[in-house]
JSON list of C-alpha atoms in Angstrom, two decimals:
[
{"chain": "A", "resi": 1075, "resn": "MET", "atom": "CA", "xyz": [74.26, 372.37, 129.11]},
{"chain": "A", "resi": 1076, "resn": "THR", "atom": "CA", "xyz": [76.12, 368.15, 129.55]},
{"chain": "A", "resi": 1077, "resn": "PRO", "atom": "CA", "xyz": [73.64, 366.23, 126.61]},
{"chain": "A", "resi": 1078, "resn": "THR", "atom": "CA", "xyz": [71.27, 363.25, 128.37]},
{"chain": "A", "resi": 1079, "resn": "TYR", "atom": "CA", "xyz": [71.91, 360.54, 126.16]},
{"chain": "A", "resi": 1080, "resn": "LEU", "atom": "CA", "xyz": [69.72, 357.42, 125.32]},
{"chain": "A", "resi": 1081, "resn": "THR", "atom": "CA", "xyz": [70.88, 353.62, 125.28]},
{"chain": "A", "resi": 1082, "resn": "ARG", "atom": "CA", "xyz": [69.87, 351.15, 122.93]},
{"chain": "A", "resi": 1083, "resn": "HIS", "atom": "CA", "xyz": [69.52, 348.83, 120.29]},
{"chain": "A", "resi": 1084, "resn": "MET", "atom": "CA", "xyz": [71.32, 349.43, 117.09]},
{"chain": "A", "resi": 1085, "resn": "ARG", "atom": "CA", "xyz": [69.78, 349.20, 113.66]},
{"chain": "A", "resi": 1086, "resn": "LEU", "atom": "CA", "xyz": [70.30, 349.13, 110.50]},
{"chain": "A", "resi": 1087, "resn": "GLU", "atom": "CA", "xyz": [69.68, 352.99, 109.72]},
{"chain": "A", "resi": 1088, "resn": "ASP", "atom": "CA", "xyz": [72.60, 353.80, 112.57]},
{"chain": "A", "resi": 1089, "resn": "ILE", "atom": "CA", "xyz": [75.48, 351.61, 109.79]},
{"chain": "A", "resi": 1090, "resn": "PRO", "atom": "CA", "xyz": [76.66, 354.29, 108.38]},
{"chain": "A", "resi": 1091, "resn": "GLN", "atom": "CA", "xyz": [77.26, 356.43, 111.87]},
{"chain": "A", "resi": 1092, "resn": "VAL", "atom": "CA", "xyz": [78.52, 353.58, 113.74]},
{"chain": "A", "resi": 1093, "resn": "VAL", "atom": "CA", "xyz": [81.21, 352.85, 110.32]},
{"chain": "A", "resi": 1094, "resn": "SER", "atom": "CA", "xyz": [82.74, 356.39, 110.33]},
{"chain": "A", "resi": 1095, "resn": "ILE", "atom": "CA", "xyz": [83.38, 356.66, 114.69]},
{"chain": "A", "resi": 1096, "resn": "ASP", "atom": "CA", "xyz": [84.89, 353.52, 114.05]},
{"chain": "A", "resi": 1097, "resn": "ARG", "atom": "CA", "xyz": [86.98, 354.23, 111.46]},
{"chain": "A", "resi": 1098, "resn": "LEU", "atom": "CA", "xyz": [87.83, 357.11, 113.25]},
{"chain": "A", "resi": 1099, "resn": "SER", "atom": "CA", "xyz": [88.66, 354.32, 116.38]},
{"chain": "A", "resi": 1100, "resn": "PHE", "atom": "CA", "xyz": [90.31, 351.76, 114.95]},
{"chain": "A", "resi": 1101, "resn": "SER", "atom": "CA", "xyz": [93.34, 350.53, 112.23]},
{"chain": "A", "resi": 1102, "resn": "SER", "atom": "CA", "xyz": [91.31, 347.79, 110.68]},
{"chain": "A", "resi": 1103, "resn": "PRO", "atom": "CA", "xyz": [87.72, 349.20, 111.26]},
{"chain": "A", "resi": 1104, "resn": "TRP", "atom": "CA", "xyz": [84.52, 346.42, 109.90]},
{"chain": "A", "resi": 1105, "resn": "SER", "atom": "CA", "xyz": [82.90, 347.17, 106.96]},
{"chain": "A", "resi": 1106, "resn": "PRO", "atom": "CA", "xyz": [79.02, 348.33, 106.63]},
{"chain": "A", "resi": 1107, "resn": "ASN", "atom": "CA", "xyz": [78.06, 344.29, 105.56]},
{"chain": "A", "resi": 1108, "resn": "THR", "atom": "CA", "xyz": [79.92, 343.52, 108.91]},
{"chain": "A", "resi": 1109, "resn": "TYR", "atom": "CA", "xyz": [77.58, 345.16, 111.09]},
{"chain": "A", "resi": 1110, "resn": "GLN", "atom": "CA", "xyz": [74.64, 344.19, 108.70]},
{"chain": "A", "resi": 1111, "resn": "PHE", "atom": "CA", "xyz": [75.09, 340.18, 109.60]},
{"chain": "A", "resi": 1112, "resn": "GLU", "atom": "CA", "xyz": [75.76, 341.51, 113.36]},
{"chain": "A", "resi": 1113, "resn": "VAL", "atom": "CA", "xyz": [72.09, 343.48, 114.02]},
{"chain": "A", "resi": 1114, "resn": "ASN", "atom": "CA", "xyz": [70.86, 341.75, 112.08]},
{"chain": "A", "resi": 1115, "resn": "ASN", "atom": "CA", "xyz": [71.83, 338.52, 113.71]},
{"chain": "A", "resi": 1116, "resn": "ARG", "atom": "CA", "xyz": [69.98, 338.52, 117.08]},
{"chain": "A", "resi": 1117, "resn": "GLU", "atom": "CA", "xyz": [70.29, 335.07, 118.56]},
{"chain": "A", "resi": 1118, "resn": "THR", "atom": "CA", "xyz": [74.34, 335.42, 119.14]},
{"chain": "A", "resi": 1119, "resn": "SER", "atom": "CA", "xyz": [75.37, 338.89, 118.48]},
{"chain": "A", "resi": 1120, "resn": "HIS", "atom": "CA", "xyz": [74.19, 341.80, 120.70]},
{"chain": "A", "resi": 1121, "resn": "LEU", "atom": "CA", "xyz": [74.80, 345.22, 119.69]},
{"chain": "A", "resi": 1122, "resn": "VAL", "atom": "CA", "xyz": [74.33, 348.64, 121.51]},
{"chain": "A", "resi": 1123, "resn": "VAL", "atom": "CA", "xyz": [74.32, 352.32, 120.79]},
{"chain": "A", "resi": 1124, "resn": "ILE", "atom": "CA", "xyz": [74.56, 356.08, 122.20]},
{"chain": "A", "resi": 1125, "resn": "GLU", "atom": "CA", "xyz": [72.40, 357.97, 121.71]},
{"chain": "A", "resi": 1126, "resn": "VAL", "atom": "CA", "xyz": [72.58, 361.63, 121.96]},
{"chain": "A", "resi": 1127, "resn": "HIS", "atom": "CA", "xyz": [69.29, 363.59, 122.59]},
{"chain": "A", "resi": 1128, "resn": "GLU", "atom": "CA", "xyz": [70.74, 367.99, 121.59]},
{"chain": "A", "resi": 1129, "resn": "ALA", "atom": "CA", "xyz": [69.37, 369.48, 124.01]},
{"chain": "A", "resi": 1130, "resn": "GLY", "atom": "CA", "xyz": [72.29, 371.69, 125.23]},
{"chain": "A", "resi": 1131, "resn": "PHE", "atom": "CA", "xyz": [74.58, 370.21, 122.97]},
{"chain": "A", "resi": 1132, "resn": "ALA", "atom": "CA", "xyz": [76.36, 372.32, 120.67]},
{"chain": "A", "resi": 1133, "resn": "PRO", "atom": "CA", "xyz": [77.86, 370.65, 117.64]},
{"chain": "A", "resi": 1134, "resn": "VAL", "atom": "CA", "xyz": [81.06, 369.24, 116.38]},
{"chain": "A", "resi": 1135, "resn": "ASN", "atom": "CA", "xyz": [82.78, 371.89, 114.62]},
{"chain": "A", "resi": 1136, "resn": "GLY", "atom": "CA", "xyz": [85.58, 371.94, 111.51]},
{"chain": "A", "resi": 1137, "resn": "LEU", "atom": "CA", "xyz": [86.40, 369.33, 108.82]},
{"chain": "A", "resi": 1138, "resn": "ARG", "atom": "CA", "xyz": [85.36, 366.34, 110.96]},
{"chain": "A", "resi": 1139, "resn": "GLY", "atom": "CA", "xyz": [81.92, 367.88, 112.14]},
{"chain": "A", "resi": 1140, "resn": "LEU", "atom": "CA", "xyz": [80.99, 368.56, 108.36]},
{"chain": "A", "resi": 1141, "resn": "VAL", "atom": "CA", "xyz": [81.33, 364.85, 107.16]},
{"chain": "A", "resi": 1142, "resn": "GLN", "atom": "CA", "xyz": [79.87, 364.26, 110.84]},
{"chain": "A", "resi": 1143, "resn": "ARG", "atom": "CA", "xyz": [76.61, 365.37, 110.03]},
{"chain": "A", "resi": 1144, "resn": "LEU", "atom": "CA", "xyz": [77.03, 365.02, 106.01]},
{"chain": "A", "resi": 1145, "resn": "LEU", "atom": "CA", "xyz": [76.79, 360.93, 106.99]},
{"chain": "A", "resi": 1146, "resn": "ARG", "atom": "CA", "xyz": [74.10, 361.54, 109.41]},
{"chain": "A", "resi": 1147, "resn": "PRO", "atom": "CA", "xyz": [70.59, 361.99, 107.84]},
{"chain": "A", "resi": 1148, "resn": "LYS", "atom": "CA", "xyz": [68.50, 365.17, 109.53]},
{"chain": "A", "resi": 1149, "resn": "THR", "atom": "CA", "xyz": [66.17, 362.66, 110.81]},
{"chain": "A", "resi": 1150, "resn": "ALA", "atom": "CA", "xyz": [68.64, 360.36, 112.33]},
{"chain": "A", "resi": 1151, "resn": "PRO", "atom": "CA", "xyz": [69.90, 361.11, 116.04]},
{"chain": "A", "resi": 1152, "resn": "LEU", "atom": "CA", "xyz": [73.64, 362.31, 116.65]},
{"chain": "A", "resi": 1153, "resn": "LEU", "atom": "CA", "xyz": [75.30, 359.31, 118.15]},
{"chain": "A", "resi": 1154, "resn": "ALA", "atom": "CA", "xyz": [78.21, 359.12, 120.03]},
{"chain": "A", "resi": 1155, "resn": "GLY", "atom": "CA", "xyz": [79.62, 355.62, 120.29]},
{"chain": "A", "resi": 1156, "resn": "TYR", "atom": "CA", "xyz": [78.45, 352.19, 120.00]},
{"chain": "A", "resi": 1157, "resn": "GLY", "atom": "CA", "xyz": [79.60, 348.17, 121.54]},
{"chain": "A", "resi": 1158, "resn": "GLY", "atom": "CA", "xyz": [78.62, 344.72, 120.41]},
{"chain": "A", "resi": 1159, "resn": "CYS", "atom": "CA", "xyz": [78.97, 341.72, 122.59]},
{"chain": "A", "resi": 1160, "resn": "TRP", "atom": "CA", "xyz": [78.87, 337.86, 121.15]},
{"chain": "A", "resi": 1161, "resn": "LEU", "atom": "CA", "xyz": [76.53, 335.69, 124.12]},
{"chain": "A", "resi": 1162, "resn": "ILE", "atom": "CA", "xyz": [77.25, 332.04, 123.60]},
{"chain": "A", "resi": 1163, "resn": "ALA", "atom": "CA", "xyz": [76.78, 329.34, 125.52]},
{"chain": "A", "resi": 1164, "resn": "GLY", "atom": "CA", "xyz": [76.80, 331.57, 128.84]},
{"chain": "A", "resi": 1165, "resn": "GLU", "atom": "CA", "xyz": [80.18, 333.46, 127.27]},
{"chain": "A", "resi": 1166, "resn": "ALA", "atom": "CA", "xyz": [79.68, 336.86, 126.90]},
{"chain": "A", "resi": 1167, "resn": "HIS", "atom": "CA", "xyz": [82.83, 337.90, 124.51]},
{"chain": "A", "resi": 1168, "resn": "ILE", "atom": "CA", "xyz": [82.46, 342.02, 124.12]},
{"chain": "A", "resi": 1169, "resn": "SER", "atom": "CA", "xyz": [83.77, 342.72, 120.31]},
{"chain": "A", "resi": 1170, "resn": "THR", "atom": "CA", "xyz": [84.33, 346.02, 120.15]},
{"chain": "A", "resi": 1171, "resn": "ILE", "atom": "CA", "xyz": [83.81, 349.03, 122.29]},
{"chain": "A", "resi": 1172, "resn": "ALA", "atom": "CA", "xyz": [84.50, 352.50, 119.98]},
{"chain": "A", "resi": 1173, "resn": "VAL", "atom": "CA", "xyz": [83.19, 355.94, 121.76]},
{"chain": "A", "resi": 1174, "resn": "HIS", "atom": "CA", "xyz": [83.21, 358.48, 118.92]},
{"chain": "A", "resi": 1175, "resn": "PRO", "atom": "CA", "xyz": [86.19, 361.70, 119.59]},
{"chain": "A", "resi": 1176, "resn": "ASP", "atom": "CA", "xyz": [84.13, 364.49, 120.84]},
{"chain": "A", "resi": 1177, "resn": "PHE", "atom": "CA", "xyz": [82.50, 362.17, 123.42]},
{"chain": "A", "resi": 1178, "resn": "ARG", "atom": "CA", "xyz": [85.92, 360.60, 124.97]},
{"chain": "A", "resi": 1179, "resn": "GLY", "atom": "CA", "xyz": [86.38, 361.66, 128.78]},
{"chain": "A", "resi": 1180, "resn": "ARG", "atom": "CA", "xyz": [82.32, 361.76, 129.47]},
{"chain": "A", "resi": 1181, "resn": "GLY", "atom": "CA", "xyz": [82.25, 358.38, 130.87]},
{"chain": "A", "resi": 1182, "resn": "LEU", "atom": "CA", "xyz": [80.97, 357.09, 127.44]},
{"chain": "A", "resi": 1183, "resn": "GLY", "atom": "CA", "xyz": [82.82, 354.24, 126.97]},
{"chain": "A", "resi": 1184, "resn": "GLU", "atom": "CA", "xyz": [81.54, 352.36, 130.61]},
{"chain": "A", "resi": 1185, "resn": "LEU", "atom": "CA", "xyz": [78.14, 353.28, 129.78]},
{"chain": "A", "resi": 1186, "resn": "LEU", "atom": "CA", "xyz": [78.91, 350.85, 126.78]},
{"chain": "A", "resi": 1187, "resn": "LEU", "atom": "CA", "xyz": [80.84, 347.58, 128.51]},
{"chain": "A", "resi": 1188, "resn": "THR", "atom": "CA", "xyz": [77.89, 348.26, 131.63]},
{"chain": "A", "resi": 1189, "resn": "ASN", "atom": "CA", "xyz": [75.05, 347.99, 128.98]},
{"chain": "A", "resi": 1190, "resn": "MET", "atom": "CA", "xyz": [76.48, 344.66, 127.14]},
{"chain": "A", "resi": 1191, "resn": "LEU", "atom": "CA", "xyz": [77.46, 343.43, 130.28]},
{"chain": "A", "resi": 1192, "resn": "GLN", "atom": "CA", "xyz": [73.92, 343.65, 132.26]},
{"chain": "A", "resi": 1193, "resn": "ARG", "atom": "CA", "xyz": [72.38, 342.25, 128.62]},
{"chain": "A", "resi": 1194, "resn": "ALA", "atom": "CA", "xyz": [74.92, 338.68, 129.55]},
{"chain": "A", "resi": 1195, "resn": "MET", "atom": "CA", "xyz": [73.43, 338.96, 132.90]},
{"chain": "A", "resi": 1196, "resn": "ASN", "atom": "CA", "xyz": [70.14, 339.78, 131.75]},
{"chain": "A", "resi": 1197, "resn": "LEU", "atom": "CA", "xyz": [70.15, 336.52, 129.95]},
{"chain": "A", "resi": 1198, "resn": "ASP", "atom": "CA", "xyz": [71.92, 334.09, 131.44]},
{"chain": "A", "resi": 1199, "resn": "GLY", "atom": "CA", "xyz": [75.41, 335.56, 130.74]},
{"chain": "A", "resi": 1200, "resn": "GLU", "atom": "CA", "xyz": [77.93, 333.34, 133.41]},
{"chain": "A", "resi": 1201, "resn": "TYR", "atom": "CA", "xyz": [81.07, 335.26, 132.53]},
{"chain": "A", "resi": 1202, "resn": "SER", "atom": "CA", "xyz": [82.25, 337.70, 130.47]},
{"chain": "A", "resi": 1203, "resn": "VAL", "atom": "CA", "xyz": [85.59, 337.78, 128.00]},
{"chain": "A", "resi": 1204, "resn": "LEU", "atom": "CA", "xyz": [87.44, 339.97, 125.27]},
{"chain": "A", "resi": 1205, "resn": "GLU", "atom": "CA", "xyz": [90.68, 340.45, 123.63]},
{"chain": "A", "resi": 1206, "resn": "VAL", "atom": "CA", "xyz": [92.67, 344.38, 124.04]},
{"chain": "A", "resi": 1207, "resn": "ARG", "atom": "CA", "xyz": [95.71, 345.73, 122.76]},
{"chain": "A", "resi": 1208, "resn": "ALA", "atom": "CA", "xyz": [98.90, 345.22, 125.56]},
{"chain": "A", "resi": 1209, "resn": "SER", "atom": "CA", "xyz": [98.51, 349.17, 124.60]},
{"chain": "A", "resi": 1210, "resn": "ASN", "atom": "CA", "xyz": [97.00, 350.65, 125.66]},
{"chain": "A", "resi": 1211, "resn": "ARG", "atom": "CA", "xyz": [96.12, 351.24, 129.59]},
{"chain": "A", "resi": 1212, "resn": "THR", "atom": "CA", "xyz": [93.09, 352.99, 129.64]},
{"chain": "A", "resi": 1213, "resn": "ALA", "atom": "CA", "xyz": [90.52, 350.35, 128.03]},
{"chain": "A", "resi": 1214, "resn": "GLN", "atom": "CA", "xyz": [92.59, 347.73, 130.83]},
{"chain": "A", "resi": 1215, "resn": "ALA", "atom": "CA", "xyz": [91.91, 349.83, 133.72]},
{"chain": "A", "resi": 1216, "resn": "LEU", "atom": "CA", "xyz": [87.85, 350.32, 132.17]},
{"chain": "A", "resi": 1217, "resn": "TYR", "atom": "CA", "xyz": [88.79, 346.34, 132.33]},
{"chain": "A", "resi": 1218, "resn": "GLU", "atom": "CA", "xyz": [89.82, 345.94, 136.06]},
{"chain": "A", "resi": 1219, "resn": "LYS", "atom": "CA", "xyz": [87.50, 348.43, 137.24]},
{"chain": "A", "resi": 1220, "resn": "TYR", "atom": "CA", "xyz": [84.96, 345.61, 137.23]},
{"chain": "A", "resi": 1221, "resn": "GLU", "atom": "CA", "xyz": [86.74, 342.49, 137.47]},
{"chain": "A", "resi": 1222, "resn": "TYR", "atom": "CA", "xyz": [88.13, 341.53, 134.61]},
{"chain": "A", "resi": 1223, "resn": "LYS", "atom": "CA", "xyz": [91.34, 340.11, 135.41]},
{"chain": "A", "resi": 1224, "resn": "VAL", "atom": "CA", "xyz": [93.98, 338.92, 132.75]},
{"chain": "A", "resi": 1225, "resn": "VAL", "atom": "CA", "xyz": [93.96, 335.12, 131.56]},
{"chain": "A", "resi": 1226, "resn": "GLY", "atom": "CA", "xyz": [95.87, 334.69, 128.39]},
{"chain": "A", "resi": 1227, "resn": "ARG", "atom": "CA", "xyz": [97.92, 336.87, 125.77]},
{"chain": "A", "resi": 1228, "resn": "ARG", "atom": "CA", "xyz": [97.74, 336.43, 122.29]},
{"chain": "A", "resi": 1229, "resn": "LYS", "atom": "CA", "xyz": [100.77, 337.29, 119.75]},
{"chain": "A", "resi": 1230, "resn": "GLY", "atom": "CA", "xyz": [100.83, 339.63, 116.68]},
{"chain": "A", "resi": 1231, "resn": "TYR", "atom": "CA", "xyz": [96.57, 339.34, 117.41]},
{"chain": "A", "resi": 1232, "resn": "TYR", "atom": "CA", "xyz": [96.23, 343.13, 115.37]},
{"chain": "A", "resi": 1233, "resn": "ARG", "atom": "CA", "xyz": [96.92, 342.37, 111.71]},
{"chain": "A", "resi": 1234, "resn": "ASP", "atom": "CA", "xyz": [98.06, 346.46, 111.23]},
{"chain": "A", "resi": 1235, "resn": "ASP", "atom": "CA", "xyz": [101.14, 346.10, 113.72]},
{"chain": "A", "resi": 1236, "resn": "GLY", "atom": "CA", "xyz": [101.47, 342.72, 114.78]},
{"chain": "A", "resi": 1237, "resn": "GLU", "atom": "CA", "xyz": [100.49, 344.13, 118.64]},
{"chain": "A", "resi": 1238, "resn": "ASP", "atom": "CA", "xyz": [99.49, 341.75, 121.08]},
{"chain": "A", "resi": 1239, "resn": "ALA", "atom": "CA", "xyz": [96.27, 341.13, 123.22]},
{"chain": "A", "resi": 1240, "resn": "LEU", "atom": "CA", "xyz": [95.70, 340.35, 126.39]},
{"chain": "A", "resi": 1241, "resn": "LEU", "atom": "CA", "xyz": [92.70, 338.13, 126.42]},
{"chain": "A", "resi": 1242, "resn": "MET", "atom": "CA", "xyz": [90.87, 339.44, 130.20]},
{"chain": "A", "resi": 1243, "resn": "GLU", "atom": "CA", "xyz": [87.96, 337.46, 131.80]},
{"chain": "A", "resi": 1244, "resn": "VAL", "atom": "CA", "xyz": [85.98, 338.17, 134.52]},
{"chain": "A", "resi": 1245, "resn": "ARG", "atom": "CA", "xyz": [83.70, 335.23, 136.25]},
{"chain": "A", "resi": 1246, "resn": "PRO", "atom": "CA", "xyz": [80.87, 334.24, 137.14]},
{"chain": "A", "resi": 1247, "resn": "PHE", "atom": "CA", "xyz": [78.55, 336.43, 137.48]},
{"chain": "A", "resi": 1248, "resn": "ASP", "atom": "CA", "xyz": [77.20, 335.09, 140.48]},
{"chain": "A", "resi": 1249, "resn": "GLU", "atom": "CA", "xyz": [75.06, 337.58, 143.87]},
{"chain": "A", "resi": 1250, "resn": "ALA", "atom": "CA", "xyz": [78.44, 338.65, 144.74]},
{"chain": "A", "resi": 1251, "resn": "TYR", "atom": "CA", "xyz": [79.36, 339.73, 141.50]},
{"chain": "A", "resi": 1252, "resn": "ARG", "atom": "CA", "xyz": [75.53, 341.69, 140.84]},
{"chain": "A", "resi": 1253, "resn": "GLN", "atom": "CA", "xyz": [75.86, 343.90, 143.29]},
{"chain": "A", "resi": 1254, "resn": "ARG", "atom": "CA", "xyz": [79.31, 345.04, 142.96]},
{"chain": "A", "resi": 1255, "resn": "PHE", "atom": "CA", "xyz": [78.43, 345.54, 139.62]},
{"chain": "A", "resi": 1256, "resn": "ALA", "atom": "CA", "xyz": [75.24, 347.38, 140.58]},
{"chain": "A", "resi": 1257, "resn": "ALA", "atom": "CA", "xyz": [77.46, 350.21, 143.03]},
{"chain": "A", "resi": 1258, "resn": "HIS", "atom": "CA", "xyz": [79.28, 350.29, 140.43]},
{"chain": "A", "resi": 1259, "resn": "VAL", "atom": "CA", "xyz": [76.34, 351.19, 137.95]},
{"chain": "A", "resi": 1260, "resn": "ALA", "atom": "CA", "xyz": [74.51, 353.16, 140.33]},
{"chain": "A", "resi": 1261, "resn": "ALA", "atom": "CA", "xyz": [78.58, 355.90, 140.45]},
{"chain": "A", "resi": 1262, "resn": "LEU", "atom": "CA", "xyz": [77.77, 355.86, 137.02]},
{"chain": "A", "resi": 1263, "resn": "SER", "atom": "CA", "xyz": [74.88, 357.41, 137.06]},
{"chain": "A", "resi": 1264, "resn": "LYS", "atom": "CA", "xyz": [75.42, 360.02, 139.57]},
{"chain": "A", "resi": 1265, "resn": "ARG", "atom": "CA", "xyz": [78.02, 360.88, 136.71]},
{"chain": "A", "resi": 1266, "resn": "VAL", "atom": "CA", "xyz": [76.25, 360.16, 133.09]},
{"chain": "A", "resi": 1267, "resn": "THR", "atom": "CA", "xyz": [73.17, 361.15, 132.49]},
{"chain": "A", "resi": 1268, "resn": "TYR", "atom": "CA", "xyz": [71.23, 358.86, 130.47]},
{"chain": "A", "resi": 1269, "resn": "HIS", "atom": "CA", "xyz": [67.98, 356.89, 129.84]},
{"chain": "A", "resi": 1270, "resn": "ASP", "atom": "CA", "xyz": [68.27, 353.20, 129.24]},
{"chain": "A", "resi": 1271, "resn": "GLN", "atom": "CA", "xyz": [65.98, 351.43, 126.92]},
{"chain": "A", "resi": 1272, "resn": "PHE", "atom": "CA", "xyz": [68.26, 349.52, 126.24]},
{"chain": "A", "resi": 1273, "resn": "THR", "atom": "CA", "xyz": [68.35, 347.15, 129.72]},
{"chain": "A", "resi": 1274, "resn": "ARG", "atom": "CA", "xyz": [64.07, 347.96, 129.73]},
{"chain": "A", "resi": 1275, "resn": "GLN", "atom": "CA", "xyz": [64.00, 345.86, 126.76]},
{"chain": "A", "resi": 1276, "resn": "SER", "atom": "CA", "xyz": [66.93, 343.11, 127.97]},
{"chain": "A", "resi": 1277, "resn": "LYS", "atom": "CA", "xyz": [64.68, 342.41, 130.61]},
{"chain": "A", "resi": 1278, "resn": "ALA", "atom": "CA", "xyz": [61.41, 341.91, 128.64]},
{"chain": "A", "resi": 1279, "resn": "GLU", "atom": "CA", "xyz": [63.09, 339.87, 126.10]},
{"chain": "A", "resi": 1280, "resn": "LYS", "atom": "CA", "xyz": [63.97, 337.08, 129.38]}
]
């Protein structure tokens, strides 16, 4: 039996788990203080997490599972991933997406991306940009699915190893794009069982 997921806004109490996932995912992770600033900066910064509903979920074993359980207070929900987006002057800049290694390959990265794009459209965003490692074809394929195209290259963008970043962009968020986007989301909902608190809140806030 597979778990059910809930997508929602990131809260301050999520930061320890988010930092843990960040460190498992990236060689240059954000600091806890950075996440605290981003969570508190609701005007332009929009962060979402995927909460795991434990029904049918087998806990992770081994050292990584032990660390994960120690970082998570008994009353805190288990998080499978998170994403961040800056929305400024109509531009939705995807700042980060990460899924815990034990939850990868389940469509959750796509779920995070669609949540942030949906929020951007709900709040009158006009287009979206992001940077991705030139070698990360898996991530690029996901972005291409949502019609991002390479519009530039940033030399030596990643400080840890000097790898280039590809600058990708999708525009405009017109009615035709929104219809194609909705079709992708409908297909995703058949593969991933989730409740979408994030989108409901975004619509209420518009």
